[in-house]
């Protein structure tokens, strides 16, 4: 079990402002809960206002009286780039600082399809929309970092290692590749490849963002994390429909995988631990595995040239959508 205990090891976050995407359920719920418990004002960014407000009510029941009311709803639809940009622009009208940004929301086991902007759904939701959101709030992150400890955390996965080799990330045509023949684009293998590609994207994103912060002299940190094997409802919903073994598989996952609360530990460590700030050269731009251990990049995750190419490609794709 982790040596990092969110209950005791997170310092006071009083006066800090955080955003957690997908904070209404699973890992994101527990990230949001602990940030608020320790004093931060937390914007729970989600598409469904009713689901978000239900989660906020539940959090208020778990929090001590002094911490209630710290979690606020921010509408965020990551299914489109334009929707993400609009949400970020709205946030800028609400706050004059941003200390912690956690990109947690993601889709898993998604059937192949293009969104209304012509982008493959998994890459749009898991990377390009969060990228667009970050672009809008980036000046605020940089401004806040002049006087505060600013961190951007993206939840990646060990699955990034299974992404197609050579990127398949640099053009709309590559991103829209279903990664399987037409007859099998919605099979488990093709879904996993598309998810893996998006998780590689998360890692490359934080690597370049850290380089950007360093290049402008900002002390802000960008870190990607693997939360571990977590029995979230999204994972369980994915396996339950499997023929014959779905029910048994869901039971086994709940028995042997981390709980969502445990799945939040590594992201919370990255977002709040004083150890991270005290060891910037170790943690800045790193990839963490449970619970806060730095793991060496492998495969395309270690491709320094791809880090820059992919950031530039993401910017071109996002700009193209926003200008259309």
PDB file of C-alpha atoms in Angstrom:
ATOM      1  CA  UNK A   1       0.000   0.000   0.000  1.00  0.00           C
ATOM      2  CA  UNK A   2       1.011   3.572  -0.572  1.00  0.00           C
ATOM      3  CA  UNK A   3       3.312   5.474   1.745  1.00  0.00           C
ATOM      4  CA  UNK A   4       1.384   8.543   0.560  1.00  0.00           C
ATOM      5  CA  UNK A   5      -1.774   9.018   2.590  1.00  0.00           C
ATOM      6  CA  UNK A   6      -4.058  11.770   1.227  1.00  0.00           C
ATOM      7  CA  UNK A   7      -5.690  12.179   4.607  1.00  0.00           C
ATOM      8  CA  UNK A   8      -2.436  13.164   6.304  1.00  0.00           C
ATOM      9  CA  UNK A   9       0.132  13.962   3.596  1.00  0.00           C
ATOM     10  CA  UNK A  10      -1.640  16.619   1.546  1.00  0.00           C
ATOM     11  CA  UNK A  11      -0.665  20.047   2.878  1.00  0.00           C
ATOM     12  CA  UNK A  12      -3.148  22.849   3.384  1.00  0.00           C
ATOM     13  CA  UNK A  13      -4.543  23.967   0.036  1.00  0.00           C
ATOM     14  CA  UNK A  14      -6.367  26.965   1.466  1.00  0.00           C
ATOM     15  CA  UNK A  15      -6.517  29.756  -1.086  1.00  0.00           C
ATOM     16  CA  UNK A  16      -5.818  27.475  -4.045  1.00  0.00           C
ATOM     17  CA  UNK A  17      -8.127  27.000  -7.031  1.00  0.00           C
ATOM     18  CA  UNK A  18      -8.333  23.662  -8.832  1.00  0.00           C
ATOM     19  CA  UNK A  19     -10.158  22.113 -11.776  1.00  0.00           C
ATOM     20  CA  UNK A  20     -10.792  18.370 -11.991  1.00  0.00           C
ATOM     21  CA  UNK A  21     -12.366  17.102 -15.194  1.00  0.00           C
ATOM     22  CA  UNK A  22     -14.771  14.215 -14.783  1.00  0.00           C
ATOM     23  CA  UNK A  23     -14.853  14.822 -11.052  1.00  0.00           C
ATOM     24  CA  UNK A  24     -18.357  13.487 -10.558  1.00  0.00           C
ATOM     25  CA  UNK A  25     -17.442   9.789 -10.464  1.00  0.00           C
ATOM     26  CA  UNK A  26     -14.668   7.264 -10.038  1.00  0.00           C
ATOM     27  CA  UNK A  27     -11.099   8.457  -9.593  1.00  0.00           C
ATOM     28  CA  UNK A  28     -12.062  12.050 -10.350  1.00  0.00           C
ATOM     29  CA  UNK A  29     -14.598  12.075  -7.529  1.00  0.00           C
ATOM     30  CA  UNK A  30     -11.946  11.182  -4.974  1.00  0.00           C
ATOM     31  CA  UNK A  31      -9.405  13.639  -6.381  1.00  0.00           C
ATOM     32  CA  UNK A  32     -12.014  16.386  -6.090  1.00  0.00           C
ATOM     33  CA  UNK A  33     -13.052  15.305  -2.606  1.00  0.00           C
ATOM     34  CA  UNK A  34      -9.512  15.329  -1.194  1.00  0.00           C
ATOM     35  CA  UNK A  35      -8.552  18.650  -2.763  1.00  0.00           C
ATOM     36  CA  UNK A  36     -11.645  20.221  -1.213  1.00  0.00           C
ATOM     37  CA  UNK A  37     -11.071  18.473   2.114  1.00  0.00           C
ATOM     38  CA  UNK A  38      -7.669  20.150   2.324  1.00  0.00           C
ATOM     39  CA  UNK A  39      -8.899  23.638   1.579  1.00  0.00           C
ATOM     40  CA  UNK A  40      -8.959  24.188  -2.187  1.00  0.00           C
ATOM     41  CA  UNK A  41     -11.835  25.651  -4.139  1.00  0.00           C
ATOM     42  CA  UNK A  42     -12.441  22.911  -6.703  1.00  0.00           C
ATOM     43  CA  UNK A  43     -14.327  23.211  -9.960  1.00  0.00           C
ATOM     44  CA  UNK A  44     -15.853  19.858 -10.807  1.00  0.00           C
ATOM     45  CA  UNK A  45     -15.863  19.989 -14.602  1.00  0.00           C
ATOM     46  CA  UNK A  46     -18.404  17.665 -16.182  1.00  0.00           C
ATOM     47  CA  UNK A  47     -20.949  17.503 -18.973  1.00  0.00           C
ATOM     48  CA  UNK A  48     -23.991  16.599 -16.873  1.00  0.00           C
ATOM     49  CA  UNK A  49     -24.995  19.294 -14.407  1.00  0.00           C
ATOM     50  CA  UNK A  50     -27.384  16.963 -12.592  1.00  0.00           C
ATOM     51  CA  UNK A  51     -24.735  14.247 -12.153  1.00  0.00           C
ATOM     52  CA  UNK A  52     -22.190  16.828 -11.019  1.00  0.00           C
ATOM     53  CA  UNK A  53     -24.527  18.382  -8.476  1.00  0.00           C
ATOM     54  CA  UNK A  54     -25.481  14.943  -7.151  1.00  0.00           C
ATOM     55  CA  UNK A  55     -21.769  14.255  -6.649  1.00  0.00           C
ATOM     56  CA  UNK A  56     -21.261  17.624  -4.955  1.00  0.00           C
ATOM     57  CA  UNK A  57     -24.118  16.905  -2.547  1.00  0.00           C
ATOM     58  CA  UNK A  58     -22.552  13.544  -1.720  1.00  0.00           C
ATOM     59  CA  UNK A  59     -19.167  15.184  -1.143  1.00  0.00           C
ATOM     60  CA  UNK A  60     -20.700  17.751   1.180  1.00  0.00           C
ATOM     61  CA  UNK A  61     -22.071  14.871   3.244  1.00  0.00           C
ATOM     62  CA  UNK A  62     -18.559  13.392   3.515  1.00  0.00           C
ATOM     63  CA  UNK A  63     -16.756  16.658   4.220  1.00  0.00           C
ATOM     64  CA  UNK A  64     -16.529  18.426   7.535  1.00  0.00           C
ATOM     65  CA  UNK A  65     -18.746  21.473   7.850  1.00  0.00           C
ATOM     66  CA  UNK A  66     -15.910  23.929   7.195  1.00  0.00           C
ATOM     67  CA  UNK A  67     -15.107  22.276   3.850  1.00  0.00           C
ATOM     68  CA  UNK A  68     -18.640  22.173   2.484  1.00  0.00           C
ATOM     69  CA  UNK A  69     -19.394  24.444  -0.427  1.00  0.00           C
ATOM     70  CA  UNK A  70     -15.839  24.379  -1.766  1.00  0.00           C
ATOM     71  CA  UNK A  71     -16.756  22.230  -4.778  1.00  0.00           C
ATOM     72  CA  UNK A  72     -18.399  24.101  -7.627  1.00  0.00           C
ATOM     73  CA  UNK A  73     -19.808  22.927 -10.945  1.00  0.00           C
ATOM     74  CA  UNK A  74     -18.174  23.895 -14.232  1.00  0.00           C
ATOM     75  CA  UNK A  75     -19.910  22.752 -17.388  1.00  0.00           C
ATOM     76  CA  UNK A  76     -17.444  20.976 -19.660  1.00  0.00           C
ATOM     77  CA  UNK A  77     -18.295  18.910 -22.727  1.00  0.00           C
ATOM     78  CA  UNK A  78     -15.110  17.208 -23.897  1.00  0.00           C
ATOM     79  CA  UNK A  79     -16.790  15.568 -26.863  1.00  0.00           C
ATOM     80  CA  UNK A  80     -15.886  18.632 -28.952  1.00  0.00           C
ATOM     81  CA  UNK A  81     -12.940  20.989 -29.132  1.00  0.00           C
ATOM     82  CA  UNK A  82     -15.196  24.030 -29.373  1.00  0.00           C
ATOM     83  CA  UNK A  83     -17.124  22.940 -26.288  1.00  0.00           C
ATOM     84  CA  UNK A  84     -13.907  22.593 -24.287  1.00  0.00           C
ATOM     85  CA  UNK A  85     -12.707  26.027 -25.391  1.00  0.00           C
ATOM     86  CA  UNK A  86     -16.026  27.595 -24.397  1.00  0.00           C
ATOM     87  CA  UNK A  87     -15.858  26.022 -20.933  1.00  0.00           C
ATOM     88  CA  UNK A  88     -12.315  27.273 -20.368  1.00  0.00           C
ATOM     89  CA  UNK A  89     -13.295  30.772 -21.447  1.00  0.00           C
ATOM     90  CA  UNK A  90     -16.179  30.701 -18.982  1.00  0.00           C
ATOM     91  CA  UNK A  91     -13.823  29.641 -16.192  1.00  0.00           C
ATOM     92  CA  UNK A  92     -11.668  32.698 -16.881  1.00  0.00           C
ATOM     93  CA  UNK A  93     -14.661  34.885 -16.023  1.00  0.00           C
ATOM     94  CA  UNK A  94     -14.985  33.147 -12.638  1.00  0.00           C
ATOM     95  CA  UNK A  95     -11.441  33.071 -11.252  1.00  0.00           C
ATOM     96  CA  UNK A  96      -8.238  35.083 -11.421  1.00  0.00           C
ATOM     97  CA  UNK A  97      -5.947  32.170 -10.583  1.00  0.00           C
ATOM     98  CA  UNK A  98      -5.547  28.468 -11.319  1.00  0.00           C
ATOM     99  CA  UNK A  99      -3.211  26.403  -9.157  1.00  0.00           C
ATOM    100  CA  UNK A 100      -4.119  22.811 -10.018  1.00  0.00           C
ATOM    101  CA  UNK A 101      -5.518  21.396 -13.258  1.00  0.00           C
ATOM    102  CA  UNK A 102      -6.249  17.665 -13.330  1.00  0.00           C
ATOM    103  CA  UNK A 103      -7.201  16.148 -16.672  1.00  0.00           C
ATOM    104  CA  UNK A 104      -9.001  13.055 -15.425  1.00  0.00           C
ATOM    105  CA  UNK A 105     -12.036  12.624 -17.693  1.00  0.00           C
ATOM    106  CA  UNK A 106     -11.752  10.007 -20.425  1.00  0.00           C
ATOM    107  CA  UNK A 107     -13.764   7.526 -22.449  1.00  0.00           C
ATOM    108  CA  UNK A 108     -12.910   3.826 -22.420  1.00  0.00           C
ATOM    109  CA  UNK A 109     -14.146   1.068 -24.697  1.00  0.00           C
ATOM    110  CA  UNK A 110     -15.787   3.521 -27.062  1.00  0.00           C
ATOM    111  CA  UNK A 111     -17.274   2.412 -30.376  1.00  0.00           C
ATOM    112  CA  UNK A 112     -15.630   4.001 -33.380  1.00  0.00           C
ATOM    113  CA  UNK A 113     -17.125   7.248 -34.587  1.00  0.00           C
ATOM    114  CA  UNK A 114     -16.350  10.830 -35.493  1.00  0.00           C
ATOM    115  CA  UNK A 115     -17.630  13.746 -33.452  1.00  0.00           C
ATOM    116  CA  UNK A 116     -19.484  16.711 -34.928  1.00  0.00           C
ATOM    117  CA  UNK A 117     -16.126  18.313 -35.767  1.00  0.00           C
ATOM    118  CA  UNK A 118     -14.934  15.306 -37.765  1.00  0.00           C
ATOM    119  CA  UNK A 119     -12.499  13.984 -35.135  1.00  0.00           C
ATOM    120  CA  UNK A 120     -12.376  10.409 -33.825  1.00  0.00           C
ATOM    121  CA  UNK A 121     -14.306  10.380 -30.551  1.00  0.00           C
ATOM    122  CA  UNK A 122     -11.719   8.814 -28.246  1.00  0.00           C
ATOM    123  CA  UNK A 123      -8.897  11.137 -29.294  1.00  0.00           C
ATOM    124  CA  UNK A 124     -11.210  14.144 -29.233  1.00  0.00           C
ATOM    125  CA  UNK A 125     -12.430  13.459 -25.698  1.00  0.00           C
ATOM    126  CA  UNK A 126      -9.231  12.118 -24.160  1.00  0.00           C
ATOM    127  CA  UNK A 127      -6.713  14.503 -25.713  1.00  0.00           C
ATOM    128  CA  UNK A 128      -7.688  17.185 -28.221  1.00  0.00           C
ATOM    129  CA  UNK A 129     -10.502  18.767 -26.196  1.00  0.00           C
ATOM    130  CA  UNK A 130      -8.365  18.799 -23.006  1.00  0.00           C
ATOM    131  CA  UNK A 131      -5.543  20.269 -25.113  1.00  0.00           C
ATOM    132  CA  UNK A 132      -7.862  23.056 -26.286  1.00  0.00           C
ATOM    133  CA  UNK A 133      -9.028  23.680 -22.711  1.00  0.00           C
ATOM    134  CA  UNK A 134      -5.419  23.938 -21.545  1.00  0.00           C
ATOM    135  CA  UNK A 135      -4.513  26.361 -24.319  1.00  0.00           C
ATOM    136  CA  UNK A 136      -7.140  28.799 -23.052  1.00  0.00           C
ATOM    137  CA  UNK A 137      -6.160  28.620 -19.375  1.00  0.00           C
ATOM    138  CA  UNK A 138      -2.407  28.404 -20.024  1.00  0.00           C
ATOM    139  CA  UNK A 139      -1.772  32.150 -19.562  1.00  0.00           C
ATOM    140  CA  UNK A 140      -3.579  31.983 -16.219  1.00  0.00           C
ATOM    141  CA  UNK A 141      -1.515  28.975 -15.125  1.00  0.00           C
ATOM    142  CA  UNK A 142       1.652  30.860 -16.055  1.00  0.00           C
ATOM    143  CA  UNK A 143       0.505  33.990 -14.222  1.00  0.00           C
ATOM    144  CA  UNK A 144      -0.420  32.027 -11.101  1.00  0.00           C
ATOM    145  CA  UNK A 145       2.935  30.228 -11.110  1.00  0.00           C
ATOM    146  CA  UNK A 146       4.746  33.525 -10.532  1.00  0.00           C
ATOM    147  CA  UNK A 147       3.633  33.451  -6.915  1.00  0.00           C
ATOM    148  CA  UNK A 148       2.261  29.954  -6.272  1.00  0.00           C
ATOM    149  CA  UNK A 149       2.902  26.235  -6.738  1.00  0.00           C
ATOM    150  CA  UNK A 150       1.115  25.377 -10.003  1.00  0.00           C
ATOM    151  CA  UNK A 151       0.685  21.850 -11.320  1.00  0.00           C
ATOM    152  CA  UNK A 152      -0.998  20.229 -14.314  1.00  0.00           C
ATOM    153  CA  UNK A 153      -1.694  16.507 -13.989  1.00  0.00           C
ATOM    154  CA  UNK A 154      -2.949  14.252 -16.780  1.00  0.00           C
ATOM    155  CA  UNK A 155      -4.160  10.723 -16.120  1.00  0.00           C
ATOM    156  CA  UNK A 156      -2.471   8.435 -18.611  1.00  0.00           C
ATOM    157  CA  UNK A 157      -2.233   4.641 -18.358  1.00  0.00           C
ATOM    158  CA  UNK A 158       0.196   1.758 -18.763  1.00  0.00           C
ATOM    159  CA  UNK A 159      -1.820   1.141 -21.931  1.00  0.00           C
ATOM    160  CA  UNK A 160       0.174   3.904 -23.636  1.00  0.00           C
ATOM    161  CA  UNK A 161       2.812   1.223 -24.206  1.00  0.00           C
ATOM    162  CA  UNK A 162       0.362  -0.659 -26.449  1.00  0.00           C
ATOM    163  CA  UNK A 163      -0.315   2.278 -28.787  1.00  0.00           C
ATOM    164  CA  UNK A 164       0.492   1.724 -32.473  1.00  0.00           C
ATOM    165  CA  UNK A 165       4.181   2.301 -33.088  1.00  0.00           C
ATOM    166  CA  UNK A 166       5.273   5.404 -34.931  1.00  0.00           C
ATOM    167  CA  UNK A 167       2.648   7.724 -33.536  1.00  0.00           C
ATOM    168  CA  UNK A 168      -0.426   7.632 -35.778  1.00  0.00           C
ATOM    169  CA  UNK A 169      -0.984  11.021 -34.176  1.00  0.00           C
ATOM    170  CA  UNK A 170       0.170  13.770 -36.483  1.00  0.00           C
ATOM    171  CA  UNK A 171      -2.735  14.403 -38.873  1.00  0.00           C
ATOM    172  CA  UNK A 172      -6.516  14.250 -38.742  1.00  0.00           C
ATOM    173  CA  UNK A 173      -6.343  11.303 -41.128  1.00  0.00           C
ATOM    174  CA  UNK A 174      -4.037   9.386 -38.780  1.00  0.00           C
ATOM    175  CA  UNK A 175      -6.079  10.268 -35.707  1.00  0.00           C
ATOM    176  CA  UNK A 176      -9.263   9.167 -37.464  1.00  0.00           C
ATOM    177  CA  UNK A 177      -7.769   5.769 -38.313  1.00  0.00           C
ATOM    178  CA  UNK A 178     -10.040   3.204 -36.645  1.00  0.00           C
ATOM    179  CA  UNK A 179      -6.991   0.957 -36.070  1.00  0.00           C
ATOM    180  CA  UNK A 180      -8.697  -2.091 -37.425  1.00  0.00           C
ATOM    181  CA  UNK A 181     -10.412  -3.414 -40.565  1.00  0.00           C
ATOM    182  CA  UNK A 182     -14.010  -2.221 -41.106  1.00  0.00           C
ATOM    183  CA  UNK A 183     -15.483  -5.473 -39.827  1.00  0.00           C
ATOM    184  CA  UNK A 184     -13.660  -5.243 -36.492  1.00  0.00           C
ATOM    185  CA  UNK A 185     -13.456  -1.545 -35.608  1.00  0.00           C
ATOM    186  CA  UNK A 186     -15.705  -2.069 -32.580  1.00  0.00           C
ATOM    187  CA  UNK A 187     -13.986  -5.175 -31.293  1.00  0.00           C
ATOM    188  CA  UNK A 188     -12.112  -5.140 -28.004  1.00  0.00           C
ATOM    189  CA  UNK A 189      -8.720  -5.071 -29.727  1.00  0.00           C
ATOM    190  CA  UNK A 190      -9.502  -2.005 -31.856  1.00  0.00           C
ATOM    191  CA  UNK A 191     -11.094  -0.167 -28.925  1.00  0.00           C
ATOM    192  CA  UNK A 192      -7.999  -0.843 -26.831  1.00  0.00           C
ATOM    193  CA  UNK A 193      -5.703   0.438 -29.569  1.00  0.00           C
ATOM    194  CA  UNK A 194      -7.651   3.698 -29.851  1.00  0.00           C
ATOM    195  CA  UNK A 195      -7.657   4.098 -26.068  1.00  0.00           C
ATOM    196  CA  UNK A 196      -3.933   3.307 -25.892  1.00  0.00           C
ATOM    197  CA  UNK A 197      -3.212   5.920 -28.549  1.00  0.00           C
ATOM    198  CA  UNK A 198      -5.068   8.533 -26.504  1.00  0.00           C
ATOM    199  CA  UNK A 199      -3.136   7.595 -23.357  1.00  0.00           C
ATOM    200  CA  UNK A 200       0.151   7.994 -25.237  1.00  0.00           C
ATOM    201  CA  UNK A 201      -1.175  11.409 -26.239  1.00  0.00           C
ATOM    202  CA  UNK A 202      -1.673  12.332 -22.565  1.00  0.00           C
ATOM    203  CA  UNK A 203       1.926  11.447 -21.753  1.00  0.00           C
ATOM    204  CA  UNK A 204       3.369  13.327 -24.739  1.00  0.00           C
ATOM    205  CA  UNK A 205       1.190  16.318 -23.834  1.00  0.00           C
ATOM    206  CA  UNK A 206       2.594  16.672 -20.315  1.00  0.00           C
ATOM    207  CA  UNK A 207       6.148  16.106 -21.490  1.00  0.00           C
ATOM    208  CA  UNK A 208       5.941  19.037 -23.895  1.00  0.00           C
ATOM    209  CA  UNK A 209       3.971  21.206 -21.486  1.00  0.00           C
ATOM    210  CA  UNK A 210       6.794  20.801 -18.960  1.00  0.00           C
ATOM    211  CA  UNK A 211       9.305  21.829 -21.627  1.00  0.00           C
ATOM    212  CA  UNK A 212       7.167  24.881 -22.354  1.00  0.00           C
ATOM    213  CA  UNK A 213       7.016  25.922 -18.703  1.00  0.00           C
ATOM    214  CA  UNK A 214      10.775  25.550 -18.390  1.00  0.00           C
ATOM    215  CA  UNK A 215      11.428  27.525 -21.586  1.00  0.00           C
ATOM    216  CA  UNK A 216       9.578  30.593 -20.280  1.00  0.00           C
ATOM    217  CA  UNK A 217      11.048  30.394 -16.796  1.00  0.00           C
ATOM    218  CA  UNK A 218       7.817  29.267 -15.153  1.00  0.00           C
ATOM    219  CA  UNK A 219       7.980  27.074 -12.054  1.00  0.00           C
ATOM    220  CA  UNK A 220       4.753  25.273 -13.020  1.00  0.00           C
ATOM    221  CA  UNK A 221       4.946  21.492 -13.284  1.00  0.00           C
ATOM    222  CA  UNK A 222       3.285  19.073 -15.701  1.00  0.00           C
ATOM    223  CA  UNK A 223       3.093  15.388 -14.795  1.00  0.00           C
ATOM    224  CA  UNK A 224       1.346  12.347 -16.262  1.00  0.00           C
ATOM    225  CA  UNK A 225       0.234   9.514 -14.019  1.00  0.00           C
ATOM    226  CA  UNK A 226      -0.837   5.919 -14.295  1.00  0.00           C
ATOM    227  CA  UNK A 227      -3.441   5.449 -11.543  1.00  0.00           C
ATOM    228  CA  UNK A 228      -2.989   1.687 -11.626  1.00  0.00           C
ATOM    229  CA  UNK A 229      -5.567  -1.000 -12.283  1.00  0.00           C
ATOM    230  CA  UNK A 230      -8.704   0.569 -10.852  1.00  0.00           C
ATOM    231  CA  UNK A 231     -12.190  -0.919 -10.670  1.00  0.00           C
ATOM    232  CA  UNK A 232     -14.022   2.211 -11.771  1.00  0.00           C
ATOM    233  CA  UNK A 233     -17.594   2.013 -12.988  1.00  0.00           C
ATOM    234  CA  UNK A 234     -16.335   2.751 -16.510  1.00  0.00           C
ATOM    235  CA  UNK A 235     -14.110  -0.331 -16.392  1.00  0.00           C
ATOM    236  CA  UNK A 236     -16.840  -2.495 -14.885  1.00  0.00           C
ATOM    237  CA  UNK A 237     -19.386  -1.247 -17.426  1.00  0.00           C
ATOM    238  CA  UNK A 238     -16.928  -2.227 -20.147  1.00  0.00           C
ATOM    239  CA  UNK A 239     -16.532  -5.850 -19.009  1.00  0.00           C
ATOM    240  CA  UNK A 240     -20.053  -6.645 -17.783  1.00  0.00           C
ATOM    241  CA  UNK A 241     -21.510  -7.124 -21.308  1.00  0.00           C
ATOM    242  CA  UNK A 242     -18.805  -9.647 -22.292  1.00  0.00           C
ATOM    243  CA  UNK A 243     -20.472 -12.938 -23.282  1.00  0.00           C
ATOM    244  CA  UNK A 244     -20.447 -15.660 -20.612  1.00  0.00           C
ATOM    245  CA  UNK A 245     -17.692 -14.144 -18.463  1.00  0.00           C
ATOM    246  CA  UNK A 246     -18.885 -10.556 -17.972  1.00  0.00           C
ATOM    247  CA  UNK A 247     -20.372 -10.959 -14.508  1.00  0.00           C
ATOM    248  CA  UNK A 248     -17.483 -13.046 -13.214  1.00  0.00           C
ATOM    249  CA  UNK A 249     -14.943 -10.649 -14.718  1.00  0.00           C
ATOM    250  CA  UNK A 250     -16.572  -7.664 -13.016  1.00  0.00           C
ATOM    251  CA  UNK A 251     -16.543  -9.487  -9.667  1.00  0.00           C
ATOM    252  CA  UNK A 252     -12.872 -10.414 -10.065  1.00  0.00           C
ATOM    253  CA  UNK A 253     -11.883  -6.873 -10.997  1.00  0.00           C
ATOM    254  CA  UNK A 254     -13.596  -5.431  -7.935  1.00  0.00           C
ATOM    255  CA  UNK A 255     -11.908  -8.028  -5.745  1.00  0.00           C
ATOM    256  CA  UNK A 256      -8.352  -7.560  -6.986  1.00  0.00           C
ATOM    257  CA  UNK A 257      -8.035  -4.055  -8.439  1.00  0.00           C
ATOM    258  CA  UNK A 258      -7.610  -0.744  -6.635  1.00  0.00           C
ATOM    259  CA  UNK A 259     -10.715   1.052  -5.474  1.00  0.00           C
ATOM    260  CA  UNK A 260     -11.402   4.435  -7.105  1.00  0.00           C
ATOM    261  CA  UNK A 261     -10.231   6.110  -3.884  1.00  0.00           C
ATOM    262  CA  UNK A 262      -6.897   4.288  -4.114  1.00  0.00           C
ATOM    263  CA  UNK A 263      -6.768   5.081  -7.822  1.00  0.00           C
ATOM    264  CA  UNK A 264      -6.743   8.778  -6.930  1.00  0.00           C
ATOM    265  CA  UNK A 265      -3.593   8.521  -4.785  1.00  0.00           C
ATOM    266  CA  UNK A 266      -0.980   8.954  -7.520  1.00  0.00           C
ATOM    267  CA  UNK A 267      -2.748  11.929  -9.097  1.00  0.00           C
ATOM    268  CA  UNK A 268      -3.128  13.540  -5.672  1.00  0.00           C
ATOM    269  CA  UNK A 269       0.557  12.953  -4.975  1.00  0.00           C
ATOM    270  CA  UNK A 270       1.465  14.620  -8.274  1.00  0.00           C
ATOM    271  CA  UNK A 271      -0.910  17.530  -7.678  1.00  0.00           C
ATOM    272  CA  UNK A 272      -0.127  18.288  -4.038  1.00  0.00           C
ATOM    273  CA  UNK A 273       2.857  16.541  -2.488  1.00  0.00           C
ATOM    274  CA  UNK A 274       5.635  18.810  -1.161  1.00  0.00           C
ATOM    275  CA  UNK A 275       8.053  16.054  -2.227  1.00  0.00           C
ATOM    276  CA  UNK A 276       7.267  16.857  -5.855  1.00  0.00           C
ATOM    277  CA  UNK A 277       8.035  20.549  -5.416  1.00  0.00           C
ATOM    278  CA  UNK A 278      11.223  19.751  -3.504  1.00  0.00           C
ATOM    279  CA  UNK A 279      12.442  17.510  -6.351  1.00  0.00           C
ATOM    280  CA  UNK A 280      11.441  19.392  -9.486  1.00  0.00           C
ATOM    281  CA  UNK A 281      14.134  17.848 -11.679  1.00  0.00           C
ATOM    282  CA  UNK A 282      12.885  14.383 -10.780  1.00  0.00           C
ATOM    283  CA  UNK A 283       9.158  14.944 -11.110  1.00  0.00           C
ATOM    284  CA  UNK A 284       8.710  17.715 -13.672  1.00  0.00           C
ATOM    285  CA  UNK A 285       7.490  16.178 -16.939  1.00  0.00           C
ATOM    286  CA  UNK A 286       7.637  12.693 -15.456  1.00  0.00           C
ATOM    287  CA  UNK A 287       5.341   9.681 -15.685  1.00  0.00           C
ATOM    288  CA  UNK A 288       4.297   8.311 -12.295  1.00  0.00           C
ATOM    289  CA  UNK A 289       3.002   4.884 -11.376  1.00  0.00           C
ATOM    290  CA  UNK A 290       1.362   3.911  -8.061  1.00  0.00           C
ATOM    291  CA  UNK A 291       1.908   5.448  -5.728  1.00  0.00           C
ATOM    292  CA  UNK A 292       4.086   8.303  -6.901  1.00  0.00           C
ATOM    293  CA  UNK A 293       7.024   6.320  -8.292  1.00  0.00           C
ATOM    294  CA  UNK A 294       8.759   7.699 -11.396  1.00  0.00           C
ATOM    295  CA  UNK A 295       8.840   5.214 -14.273  1.00  0.00           C
ATOM    296  CA  UNK A 296      11.123   5.596 -17.284  1.00  0.00           C
ATOM    297  CA  UNK A 297       9.411   6.353 -20.590  1.00  0.00           C
ATOM    298  CA  UNK A 298       9.407   3.526 -23.124  1.00  0.00           C
ATOM    299  CA  UNK A 299       8.553   3.213 -26.809  1.00  0.00           C
ATOM    300  CA  UNK A 300       7.034   6.304 -28.373  1.00  0.00           C
ATOM    301  CA  UNK A 301       6.707   7.799 -24.902  1.00  0.00           C
ATOM    302  CA  UNK A 302      10.492   8.189 -24.941  1.00  0.00           C
ATOM    303  CA  UNK A 303      10.591   9.715 -28.432  1.00  0.00           C
ATOM    304  CA  UNK A 304      11.753  13.302 -27.864  1.00  0.00           C
ATOM    305  CA  UNK A 305      11.155  14.255 -31.491  1.00  0.00           C
ATOM    306  CA  UNK A 306       7.595  12.941 -31.357  1.00  0.00           C
ATOM    307  CA  UNK A 307       6.921  15.024 -28.222  1.00  0.00           C
ATOM    308  CA  UNK A 308       7.426  18.231 -30.198  1.00  0.00           C
ATOM    309  CA  UNK A 309       5.852  16.951 -33.408  1.00  0.00           C
ATOM    310  CA  UNK A 310       2.723  15.842 -31.594  1.00  0.00           C
ATOM    311  CA  UNK A 311       2.269  19.114 -29.705  1.00  0.00           C
ATOM    312  CA  UNK A 312       2.577  21.059 -32.957  1.00  0.00           C
ATOM    313  CA  UNK A 313       0.186  18.668 -34.702  1.00  0.00           C
ATOM    314  CA  UNK A 314      -2.361  18.974 -31.883  1.00  0.00           C
ATOM    315  CA  UNK A 315      -2.184  22.760 -32.102  1.00  0.00           C
ATOM    316  CA  UNK A 316      -2.721  22.654 -35.876  1.00  0.00           C
ATOM    317  CA  UNK A 317      -5.699  20.316 -35.585  1.00  0.00           C
ATOM    318  CA  UNK A 318      -7.299  22.349 -32.795  1.00  0.00           C
ATOM    319  CA  UNK A 319      -6.725  25.621 -34.641  1.00  0.00           C
ATOM    320  CA  UNK A 320      -8.213  24.095 -37.779  1.00  0.00           C
ATOM    321  CA  UNK A 321     -11.374  23.065 -35.951  1.00  0.00           C
ATOM    322  CA  UNK A 322     -11.737  26.406 -34.177  1.00  0.00           C
ATOM    323  CA  UNK A 323     -11.324  28.363 -37.403  1.00  0.00           C
ATOM    324  CA  UNK A 324     -13.912  26.309 -39.284  1.00  0.00           C
TER     325      UNK A 324
END
